[in-house]
Coordinates of N, CA and C in Angstrom, one line a residue:
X1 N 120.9 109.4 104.8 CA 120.3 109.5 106.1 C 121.2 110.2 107.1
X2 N 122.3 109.8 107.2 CA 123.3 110.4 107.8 C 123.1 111.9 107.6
X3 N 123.5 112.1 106.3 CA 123.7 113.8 106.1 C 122.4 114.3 106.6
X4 N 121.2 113.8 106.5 CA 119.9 114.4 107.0 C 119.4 114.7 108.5
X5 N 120.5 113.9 108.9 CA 120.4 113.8 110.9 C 121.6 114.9 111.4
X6 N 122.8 114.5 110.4 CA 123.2 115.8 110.8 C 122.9 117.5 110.6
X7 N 122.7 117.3 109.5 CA 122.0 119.0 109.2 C 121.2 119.5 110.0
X8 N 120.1 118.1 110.6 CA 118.6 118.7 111.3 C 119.0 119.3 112.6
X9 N 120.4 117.8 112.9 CA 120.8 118.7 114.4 C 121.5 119.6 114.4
X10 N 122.2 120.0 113.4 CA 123.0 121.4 113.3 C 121.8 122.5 113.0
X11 N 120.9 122.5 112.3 CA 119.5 123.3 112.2 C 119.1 123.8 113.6
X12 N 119.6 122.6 114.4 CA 118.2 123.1 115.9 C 119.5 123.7 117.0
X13 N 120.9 123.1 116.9 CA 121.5 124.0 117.6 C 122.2 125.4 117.4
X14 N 122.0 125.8 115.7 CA 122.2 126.8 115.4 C 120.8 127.9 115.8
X15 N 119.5 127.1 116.1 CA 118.5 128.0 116.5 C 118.6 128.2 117.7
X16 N 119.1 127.2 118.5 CA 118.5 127.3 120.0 C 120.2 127.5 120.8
X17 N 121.1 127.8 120.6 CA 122.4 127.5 121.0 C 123.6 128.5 120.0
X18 N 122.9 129.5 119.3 CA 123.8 130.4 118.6 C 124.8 129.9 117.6
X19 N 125.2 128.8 117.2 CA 126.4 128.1 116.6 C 126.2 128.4 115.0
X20 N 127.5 129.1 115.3 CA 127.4 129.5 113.3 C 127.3 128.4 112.6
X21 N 126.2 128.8 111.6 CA 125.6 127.9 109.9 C 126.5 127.4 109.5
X22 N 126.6 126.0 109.0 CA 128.0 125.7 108.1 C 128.0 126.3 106.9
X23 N 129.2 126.1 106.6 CA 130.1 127.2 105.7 C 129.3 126.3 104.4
X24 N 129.0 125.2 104.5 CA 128.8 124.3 103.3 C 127.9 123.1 103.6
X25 N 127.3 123.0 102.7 CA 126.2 121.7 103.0 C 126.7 120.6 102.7
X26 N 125.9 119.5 104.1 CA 126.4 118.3 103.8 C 125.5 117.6 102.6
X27 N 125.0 118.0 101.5 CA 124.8 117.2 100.7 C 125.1 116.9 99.5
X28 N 126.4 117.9 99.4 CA 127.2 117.9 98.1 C 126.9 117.1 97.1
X29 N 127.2 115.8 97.6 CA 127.2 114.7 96.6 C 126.0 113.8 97.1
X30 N 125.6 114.2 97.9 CA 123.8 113.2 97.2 C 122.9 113.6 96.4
X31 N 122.3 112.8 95.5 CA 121.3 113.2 94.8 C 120.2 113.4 95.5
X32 N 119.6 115.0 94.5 CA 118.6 115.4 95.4 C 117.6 114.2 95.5
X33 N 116.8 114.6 96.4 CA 115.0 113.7 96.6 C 114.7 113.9 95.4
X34 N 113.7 112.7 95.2 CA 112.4 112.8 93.9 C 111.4 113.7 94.6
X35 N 111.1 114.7 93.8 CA 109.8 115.3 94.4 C 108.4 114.6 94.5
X36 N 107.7 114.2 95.5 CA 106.7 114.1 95.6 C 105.5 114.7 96.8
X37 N 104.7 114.9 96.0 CA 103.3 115.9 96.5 C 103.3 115.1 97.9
X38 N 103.5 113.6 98.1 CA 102.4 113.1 99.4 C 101.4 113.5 99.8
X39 N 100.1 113.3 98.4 CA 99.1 113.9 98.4 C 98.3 112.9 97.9
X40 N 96.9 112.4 98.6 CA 96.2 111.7 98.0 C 94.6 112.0 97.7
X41 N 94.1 112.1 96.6 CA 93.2 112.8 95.7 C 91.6 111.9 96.2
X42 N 91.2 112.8 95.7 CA 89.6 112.3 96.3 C 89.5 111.2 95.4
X43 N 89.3 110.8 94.2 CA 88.9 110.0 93.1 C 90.2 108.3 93.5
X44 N 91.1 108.8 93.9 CA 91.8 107.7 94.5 C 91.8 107.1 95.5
X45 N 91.3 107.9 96.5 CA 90.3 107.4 97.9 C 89.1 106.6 97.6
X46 N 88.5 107.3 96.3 CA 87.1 107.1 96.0 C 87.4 105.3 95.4
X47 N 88.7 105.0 94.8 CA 88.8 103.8 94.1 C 89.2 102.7 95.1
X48 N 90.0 103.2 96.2 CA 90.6 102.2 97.3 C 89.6 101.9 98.2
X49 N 88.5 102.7 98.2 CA 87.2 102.7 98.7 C 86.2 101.5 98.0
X50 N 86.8 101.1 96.6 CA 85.6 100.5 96.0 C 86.5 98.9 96.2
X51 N 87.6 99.1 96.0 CA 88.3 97.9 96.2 C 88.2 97.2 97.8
X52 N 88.0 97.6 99.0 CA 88.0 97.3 100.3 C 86.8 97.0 100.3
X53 N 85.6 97.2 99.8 CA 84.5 96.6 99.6 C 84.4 95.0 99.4
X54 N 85.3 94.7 98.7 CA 86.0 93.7 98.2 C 86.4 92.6 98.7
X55 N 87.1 93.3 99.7 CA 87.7 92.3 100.8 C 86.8 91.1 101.2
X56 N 87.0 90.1 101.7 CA 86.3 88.9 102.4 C 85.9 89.1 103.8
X57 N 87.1 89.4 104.6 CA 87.7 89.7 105.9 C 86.6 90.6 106.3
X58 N 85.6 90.5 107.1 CA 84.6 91.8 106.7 C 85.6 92.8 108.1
X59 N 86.2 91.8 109.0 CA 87.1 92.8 110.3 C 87.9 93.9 109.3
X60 N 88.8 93.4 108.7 CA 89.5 94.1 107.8 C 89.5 94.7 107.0
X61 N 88.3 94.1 106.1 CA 87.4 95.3 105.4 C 86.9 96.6 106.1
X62 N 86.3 96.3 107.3 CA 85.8 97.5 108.0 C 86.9 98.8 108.8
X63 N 87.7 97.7 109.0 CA 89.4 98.8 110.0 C 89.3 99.7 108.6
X64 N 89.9 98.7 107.4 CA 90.3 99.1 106.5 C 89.7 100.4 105.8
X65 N 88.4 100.5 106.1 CA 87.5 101.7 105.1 C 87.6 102.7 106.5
X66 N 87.3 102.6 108.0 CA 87.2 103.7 108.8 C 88.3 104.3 109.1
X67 N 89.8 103.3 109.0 CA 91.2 103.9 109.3 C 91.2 105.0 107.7
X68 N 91.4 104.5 106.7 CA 91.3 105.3 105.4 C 90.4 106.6 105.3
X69 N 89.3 106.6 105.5 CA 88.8 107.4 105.4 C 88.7 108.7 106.8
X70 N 89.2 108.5 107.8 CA 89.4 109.1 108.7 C 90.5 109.9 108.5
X71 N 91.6 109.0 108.3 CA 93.0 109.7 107.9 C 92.7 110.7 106.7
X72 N 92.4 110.3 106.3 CA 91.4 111.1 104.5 C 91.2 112.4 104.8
X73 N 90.6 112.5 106.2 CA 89.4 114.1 106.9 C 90.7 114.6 107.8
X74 N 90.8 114.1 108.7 CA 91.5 114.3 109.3 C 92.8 113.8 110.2
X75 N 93.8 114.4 110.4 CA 95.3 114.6 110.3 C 95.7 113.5 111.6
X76 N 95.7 112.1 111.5 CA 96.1 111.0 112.4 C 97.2 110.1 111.9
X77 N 97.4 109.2 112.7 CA 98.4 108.1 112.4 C 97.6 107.0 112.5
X78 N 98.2 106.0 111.8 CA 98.2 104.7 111.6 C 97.8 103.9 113.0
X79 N 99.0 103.8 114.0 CA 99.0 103.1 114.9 C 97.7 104.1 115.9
X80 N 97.7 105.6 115.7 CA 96.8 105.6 116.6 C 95.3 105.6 116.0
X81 N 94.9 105.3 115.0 CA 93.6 104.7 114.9 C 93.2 103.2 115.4
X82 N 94.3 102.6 114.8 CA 94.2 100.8 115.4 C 93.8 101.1 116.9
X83 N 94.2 101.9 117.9 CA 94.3 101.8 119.0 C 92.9 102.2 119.2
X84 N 91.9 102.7 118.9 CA 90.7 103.5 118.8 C 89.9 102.4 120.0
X85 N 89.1 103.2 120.9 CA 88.2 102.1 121.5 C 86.5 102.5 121.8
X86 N 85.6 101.9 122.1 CA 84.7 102.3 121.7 C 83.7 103.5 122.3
X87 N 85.2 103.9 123.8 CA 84.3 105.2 124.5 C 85.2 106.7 123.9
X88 N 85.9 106.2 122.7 CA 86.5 107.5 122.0 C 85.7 108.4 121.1
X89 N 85.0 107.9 120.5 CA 83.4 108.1 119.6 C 82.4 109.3 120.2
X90 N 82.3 110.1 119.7 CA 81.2 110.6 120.3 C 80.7 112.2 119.2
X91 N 79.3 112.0 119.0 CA 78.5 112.4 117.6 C 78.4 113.7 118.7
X92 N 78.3 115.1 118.1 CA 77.9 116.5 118.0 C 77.5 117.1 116.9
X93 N 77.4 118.5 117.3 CA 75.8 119.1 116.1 C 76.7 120.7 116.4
X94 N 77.3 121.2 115.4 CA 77.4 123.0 115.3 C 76.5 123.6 114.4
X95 N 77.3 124.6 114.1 CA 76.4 125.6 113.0 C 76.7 124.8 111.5
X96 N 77.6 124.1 112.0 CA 77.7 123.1 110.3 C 77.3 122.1 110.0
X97 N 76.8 121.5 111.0 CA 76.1 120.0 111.0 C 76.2 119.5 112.1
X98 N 75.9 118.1 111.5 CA 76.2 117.2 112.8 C 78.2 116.4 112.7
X99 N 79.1 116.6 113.5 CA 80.2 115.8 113.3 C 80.5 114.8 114.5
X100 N 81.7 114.2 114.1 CA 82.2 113.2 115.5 C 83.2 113.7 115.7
X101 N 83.3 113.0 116.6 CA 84.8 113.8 117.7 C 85.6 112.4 117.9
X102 N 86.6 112.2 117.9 CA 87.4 111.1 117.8 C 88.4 111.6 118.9
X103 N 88.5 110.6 120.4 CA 89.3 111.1 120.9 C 90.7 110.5 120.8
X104 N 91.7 111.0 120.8 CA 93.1 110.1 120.4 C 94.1 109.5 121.3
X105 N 93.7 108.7 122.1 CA 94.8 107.7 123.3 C 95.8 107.8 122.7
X106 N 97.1 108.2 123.6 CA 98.6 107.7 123.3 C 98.6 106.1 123.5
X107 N 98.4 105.6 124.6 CA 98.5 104.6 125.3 C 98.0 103.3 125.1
X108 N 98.2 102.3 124.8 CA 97.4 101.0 124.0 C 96.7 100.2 125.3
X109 N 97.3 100.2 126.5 CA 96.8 100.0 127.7 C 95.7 101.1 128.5
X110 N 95.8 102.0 128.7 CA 95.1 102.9 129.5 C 94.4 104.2 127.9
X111 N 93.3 104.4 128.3 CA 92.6 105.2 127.3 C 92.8 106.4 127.7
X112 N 94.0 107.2 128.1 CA 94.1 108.6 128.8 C 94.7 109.0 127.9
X113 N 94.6 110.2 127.8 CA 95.9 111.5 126.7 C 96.9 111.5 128.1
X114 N 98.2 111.4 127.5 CA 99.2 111.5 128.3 C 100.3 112.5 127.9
X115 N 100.5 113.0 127.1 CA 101.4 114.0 126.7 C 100.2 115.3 125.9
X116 N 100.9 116.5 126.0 CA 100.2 117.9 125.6 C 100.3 117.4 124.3
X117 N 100.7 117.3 123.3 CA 101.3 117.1 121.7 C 99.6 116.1 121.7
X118 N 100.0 115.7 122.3 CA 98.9 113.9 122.2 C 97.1 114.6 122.5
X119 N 97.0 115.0 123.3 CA 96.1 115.5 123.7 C 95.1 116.4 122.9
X120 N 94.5 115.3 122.4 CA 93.5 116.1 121.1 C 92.4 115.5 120.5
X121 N 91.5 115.9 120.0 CA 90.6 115.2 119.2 C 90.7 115.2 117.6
X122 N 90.2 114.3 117.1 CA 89.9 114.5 115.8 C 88.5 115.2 115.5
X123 N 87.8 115.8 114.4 CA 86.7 116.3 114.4 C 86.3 115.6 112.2
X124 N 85.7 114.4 112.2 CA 85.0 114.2 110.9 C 83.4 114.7 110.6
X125 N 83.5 114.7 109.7 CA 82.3 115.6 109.1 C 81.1 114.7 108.2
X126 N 82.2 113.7 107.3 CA 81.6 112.9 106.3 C 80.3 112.1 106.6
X127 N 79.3 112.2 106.1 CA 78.6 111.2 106.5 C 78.8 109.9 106.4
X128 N 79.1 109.6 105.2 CA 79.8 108.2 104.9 C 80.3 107.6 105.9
X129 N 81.4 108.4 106.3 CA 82.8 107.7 107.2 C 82.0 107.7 108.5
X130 N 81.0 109.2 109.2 CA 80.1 108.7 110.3 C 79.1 107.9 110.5
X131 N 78.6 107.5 109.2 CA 77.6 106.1 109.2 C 78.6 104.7 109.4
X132 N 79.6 104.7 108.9 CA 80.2 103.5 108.9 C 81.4 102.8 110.3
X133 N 81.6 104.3 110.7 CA 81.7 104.3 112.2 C 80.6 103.5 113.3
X134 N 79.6 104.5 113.3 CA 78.6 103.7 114.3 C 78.0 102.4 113.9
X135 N 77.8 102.5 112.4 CA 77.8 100.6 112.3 C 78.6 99.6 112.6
X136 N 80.3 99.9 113.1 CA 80.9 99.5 113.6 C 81.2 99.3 114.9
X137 N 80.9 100.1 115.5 CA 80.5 100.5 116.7 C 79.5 99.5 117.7
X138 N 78.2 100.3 116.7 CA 77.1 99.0 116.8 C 77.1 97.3 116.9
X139 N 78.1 97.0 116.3 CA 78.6 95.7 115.9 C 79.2 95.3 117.1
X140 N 80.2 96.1 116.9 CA 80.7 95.5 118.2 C 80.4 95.4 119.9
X141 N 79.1 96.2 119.8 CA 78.4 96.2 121.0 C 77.9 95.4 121.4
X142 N 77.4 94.2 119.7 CA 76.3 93.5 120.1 C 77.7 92.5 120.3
X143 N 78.8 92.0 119.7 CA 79.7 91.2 120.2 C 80.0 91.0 121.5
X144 N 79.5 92.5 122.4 CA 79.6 92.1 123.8 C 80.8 92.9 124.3
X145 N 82.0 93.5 123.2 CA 82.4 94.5 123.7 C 82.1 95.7 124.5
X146 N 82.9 95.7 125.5 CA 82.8 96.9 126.5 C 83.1 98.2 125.8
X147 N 82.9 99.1 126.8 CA 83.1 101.2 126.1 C 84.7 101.2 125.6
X148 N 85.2 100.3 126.8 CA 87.0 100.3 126.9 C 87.7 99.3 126.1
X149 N 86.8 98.7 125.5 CA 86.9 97.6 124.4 C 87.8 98.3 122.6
X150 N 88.7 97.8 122.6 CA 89.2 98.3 120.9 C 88.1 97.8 119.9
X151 N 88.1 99.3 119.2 CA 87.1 99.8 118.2 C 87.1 98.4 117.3
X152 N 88.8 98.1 117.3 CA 89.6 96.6 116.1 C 90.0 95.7 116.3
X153 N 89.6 95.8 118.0 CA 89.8 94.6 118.7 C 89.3 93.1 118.3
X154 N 90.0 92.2 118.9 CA 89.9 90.7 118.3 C 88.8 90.2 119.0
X155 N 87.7 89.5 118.3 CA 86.5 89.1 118.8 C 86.5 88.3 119.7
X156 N 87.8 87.4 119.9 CA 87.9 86.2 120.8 C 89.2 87.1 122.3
X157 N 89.4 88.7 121.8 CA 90.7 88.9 122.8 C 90.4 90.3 122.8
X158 N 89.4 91.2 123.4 CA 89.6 92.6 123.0 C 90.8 93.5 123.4
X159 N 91.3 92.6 124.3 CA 92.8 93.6 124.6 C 93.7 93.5 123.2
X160 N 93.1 92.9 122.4 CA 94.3 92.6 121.8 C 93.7 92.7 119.7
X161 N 94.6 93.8 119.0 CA 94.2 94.4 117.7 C 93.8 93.0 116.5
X162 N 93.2 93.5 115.9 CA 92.6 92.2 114.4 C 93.3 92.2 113.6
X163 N 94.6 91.8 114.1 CA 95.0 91.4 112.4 C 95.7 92.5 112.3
X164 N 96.3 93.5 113.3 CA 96.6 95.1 112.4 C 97.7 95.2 111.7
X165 N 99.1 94.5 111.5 CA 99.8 94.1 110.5 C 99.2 93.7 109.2
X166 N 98.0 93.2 109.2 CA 97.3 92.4 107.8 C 96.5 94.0 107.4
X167 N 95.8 94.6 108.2 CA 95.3 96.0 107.8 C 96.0 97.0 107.6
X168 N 97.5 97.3 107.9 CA 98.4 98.2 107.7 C 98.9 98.1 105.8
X169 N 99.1 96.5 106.3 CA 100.0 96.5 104.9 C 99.2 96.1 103.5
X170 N 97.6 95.8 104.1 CA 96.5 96.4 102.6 C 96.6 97.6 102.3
X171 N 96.3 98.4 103.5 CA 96.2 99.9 103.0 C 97.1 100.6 102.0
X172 N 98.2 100.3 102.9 CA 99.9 100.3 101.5 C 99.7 99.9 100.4
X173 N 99.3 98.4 100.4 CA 99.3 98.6 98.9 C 98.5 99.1 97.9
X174 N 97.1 98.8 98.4 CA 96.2 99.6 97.7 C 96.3 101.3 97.4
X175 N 97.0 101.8 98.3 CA 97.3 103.2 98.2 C 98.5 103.0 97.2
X176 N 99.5 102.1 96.8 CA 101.0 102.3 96.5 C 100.1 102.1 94.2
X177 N 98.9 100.7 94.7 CA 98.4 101.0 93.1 C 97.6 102.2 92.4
X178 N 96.8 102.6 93.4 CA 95.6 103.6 93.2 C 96.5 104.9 93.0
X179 N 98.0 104.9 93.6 CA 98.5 106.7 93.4 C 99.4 105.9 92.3
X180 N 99.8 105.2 91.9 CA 101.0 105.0 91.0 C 102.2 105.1 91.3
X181 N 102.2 105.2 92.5 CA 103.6 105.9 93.4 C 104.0 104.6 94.0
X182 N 105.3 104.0 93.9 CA 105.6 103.2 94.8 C 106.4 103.0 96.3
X183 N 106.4 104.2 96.1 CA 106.7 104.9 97.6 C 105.3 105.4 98.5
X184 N 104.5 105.0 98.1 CA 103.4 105.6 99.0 C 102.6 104.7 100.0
X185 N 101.9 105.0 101.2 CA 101.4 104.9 102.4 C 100.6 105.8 103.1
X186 N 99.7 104.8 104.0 CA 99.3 105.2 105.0 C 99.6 107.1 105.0
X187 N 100.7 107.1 105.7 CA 100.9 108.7 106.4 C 100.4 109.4 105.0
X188 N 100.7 109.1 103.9 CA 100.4 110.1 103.1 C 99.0 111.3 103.3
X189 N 98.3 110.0 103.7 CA 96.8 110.6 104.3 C 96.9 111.9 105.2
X190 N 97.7 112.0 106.0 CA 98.0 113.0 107.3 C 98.4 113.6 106.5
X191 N 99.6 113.7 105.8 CA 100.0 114.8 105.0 C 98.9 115.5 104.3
X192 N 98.2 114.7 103.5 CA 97.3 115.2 102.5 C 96.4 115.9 103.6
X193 N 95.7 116.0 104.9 CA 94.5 116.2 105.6 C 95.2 117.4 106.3
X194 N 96.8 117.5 106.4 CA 97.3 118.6 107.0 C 97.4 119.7 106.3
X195 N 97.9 119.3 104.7 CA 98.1 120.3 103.7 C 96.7 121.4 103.2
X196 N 95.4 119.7 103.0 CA 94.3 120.8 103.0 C 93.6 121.7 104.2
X197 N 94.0 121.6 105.4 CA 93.7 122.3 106.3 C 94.7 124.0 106.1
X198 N 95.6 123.6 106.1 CA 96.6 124.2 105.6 C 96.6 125.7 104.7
X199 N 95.9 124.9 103.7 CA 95.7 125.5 102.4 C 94.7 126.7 103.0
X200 N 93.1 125.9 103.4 CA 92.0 126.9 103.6 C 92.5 128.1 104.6
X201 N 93.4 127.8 105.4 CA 93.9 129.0 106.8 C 94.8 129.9 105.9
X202 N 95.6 129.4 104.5 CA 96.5 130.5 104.3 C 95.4 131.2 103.2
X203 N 94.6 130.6 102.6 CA 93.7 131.5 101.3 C 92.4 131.9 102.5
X204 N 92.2 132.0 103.0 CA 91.3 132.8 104.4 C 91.5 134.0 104.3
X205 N 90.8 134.7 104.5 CA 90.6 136.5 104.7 C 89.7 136.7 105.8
X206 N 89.4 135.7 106.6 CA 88.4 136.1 107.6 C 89.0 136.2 108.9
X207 N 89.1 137.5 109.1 CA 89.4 137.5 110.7 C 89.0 137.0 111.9
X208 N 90.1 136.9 113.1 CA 90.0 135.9 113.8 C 90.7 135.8 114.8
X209 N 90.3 136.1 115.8 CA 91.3 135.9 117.4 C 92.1 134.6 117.6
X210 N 92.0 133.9 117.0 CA 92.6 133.0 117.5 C 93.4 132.3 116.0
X211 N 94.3 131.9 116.8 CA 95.6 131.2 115.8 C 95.5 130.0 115.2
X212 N 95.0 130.3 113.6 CA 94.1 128.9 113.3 C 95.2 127.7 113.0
X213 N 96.5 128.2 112.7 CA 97.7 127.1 112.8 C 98.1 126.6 113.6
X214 N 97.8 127.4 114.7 CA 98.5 126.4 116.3 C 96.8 125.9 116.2
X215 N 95.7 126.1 116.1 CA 94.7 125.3 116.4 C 95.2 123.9 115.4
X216 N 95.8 124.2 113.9 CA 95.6 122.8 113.2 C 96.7 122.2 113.6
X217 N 97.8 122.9 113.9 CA 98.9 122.4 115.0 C 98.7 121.1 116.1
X218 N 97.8 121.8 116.7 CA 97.5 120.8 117.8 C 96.2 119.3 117.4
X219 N 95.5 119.5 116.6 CA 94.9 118.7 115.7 C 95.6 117.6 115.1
X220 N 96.8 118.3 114.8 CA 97.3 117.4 114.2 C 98.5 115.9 114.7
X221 N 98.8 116.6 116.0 CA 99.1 116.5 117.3 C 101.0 116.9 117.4
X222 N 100.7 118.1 116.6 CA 102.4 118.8 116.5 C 102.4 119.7 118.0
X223 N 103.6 119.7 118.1 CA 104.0 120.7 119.9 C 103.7 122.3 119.2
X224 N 104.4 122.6 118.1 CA 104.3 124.0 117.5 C 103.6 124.0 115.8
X225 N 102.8 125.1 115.9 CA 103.3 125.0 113.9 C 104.4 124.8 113.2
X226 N 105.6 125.0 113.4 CA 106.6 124.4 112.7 C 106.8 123.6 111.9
X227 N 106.2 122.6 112.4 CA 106.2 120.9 112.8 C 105.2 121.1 111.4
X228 N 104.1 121.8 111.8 CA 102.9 121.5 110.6 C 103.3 121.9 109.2
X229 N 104.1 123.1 109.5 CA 104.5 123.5 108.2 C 105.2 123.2 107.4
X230 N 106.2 122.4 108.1 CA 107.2 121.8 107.5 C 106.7 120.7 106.8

């Protein structure tokens, strides 16, 4: 960890501050990383999908299947889906269908985008994940939840998340059985939703005024492509 903080900061002031490359890497003597893809497959979604069914908790069951499958489409975090509340929602129609737009709060108190990085929507497509949205949604309307009310909010506290420690660390593990990987989580999902975005913009031949990386860039809620690429 050490050697990896220093290199990164020697990386950014050799970019930005001229300072000659070291002569030699600090990682001589660590063993490399285990390679892994941080990639998770439709058919493994499809099974962690059949298992959250399962659940009792129907709150947890439900976080459980909209946080997963969102992250699945499109390129979020963990903490900021829990924070989701119910005036972030909102159904549109293009030349490709009907999708939702997911707006993404920095803030667990105030529902505003507060930094440029932050300032973005999600865009899902699935019908699945958008039927199971608004049935959630629905639900909690009739609970008496307000617009500014969390999507996961506690039925007896809306200021305050269901359980989202108990929802975090199902998802883990059912992701850590379903990949085989015992290193795996949550984020993998973002990776995986960045990579396939990723993929389609570099095997693309269709021209295009506008910069479809800094567009997935900012989707994804990176400052530059860099960030994405890396």
């Amino acid at each position: 960890n050490m050697a990896n903080a220093l290199t990164n900061f020697h990386a950014f002031v050799v970019e930005w501050f001229d300072i000659e490359p070291l002569g030699k890497g600090l990682h001589t003597e660590i063993p490399a990383a285990r390679v892994q893809a941080q990639i998770v497959w439709q058919d493994e979604l499809d099974l962690i999908t059949d298992w959250l069914y399962n659940v009792e908790d129907v709150r947890i069951k439900n976080a459980g299947l909209i946080i997963l499958r969102i992250a699945f489409e499109a390129p979020s975090r963990t903490n900021e889906l829990l924070r989701l509340r119910r005036a972030n929602f909102r159904i549109g129609k293009d030349e490709q269908g009907e999708f939702m737009e997911i707006e993404i709060a920095r803030s667990a108190k105030q529902p505003r985008l507060q930094t440029k990085a932050a300032q973005r929507t999600l865009t899902v497509r699935d019908r699945t994940t958008i039927a199971l949205i608004l049935e959630w949604i629905d639900r909690r309307g009739r609970e008496g939840a307000a617009m500014d009310a969390l999507i996961f909010g506690d039925p007896d506290d809306d200021s305050m998340i269901y359980r989202g420690a108990a929802i975090t660390s199902l998802l883990n593990r059912l992701l850590k059985t379903a990949t085989g990987e015992p290193d795996a989580r949550i984020h993998w999902l973002r990776h995986g939703a960045v990579s396939r975005l990723m993929s389609i913009e570099l095997s693309s031949s269709a021209v295009c005024d506008l910069n479809r990386h800094a567009i997935t860039a900012t989707g994804a809620g990176h400052v530059t492509p860099v960030s994405t690429f890396k």
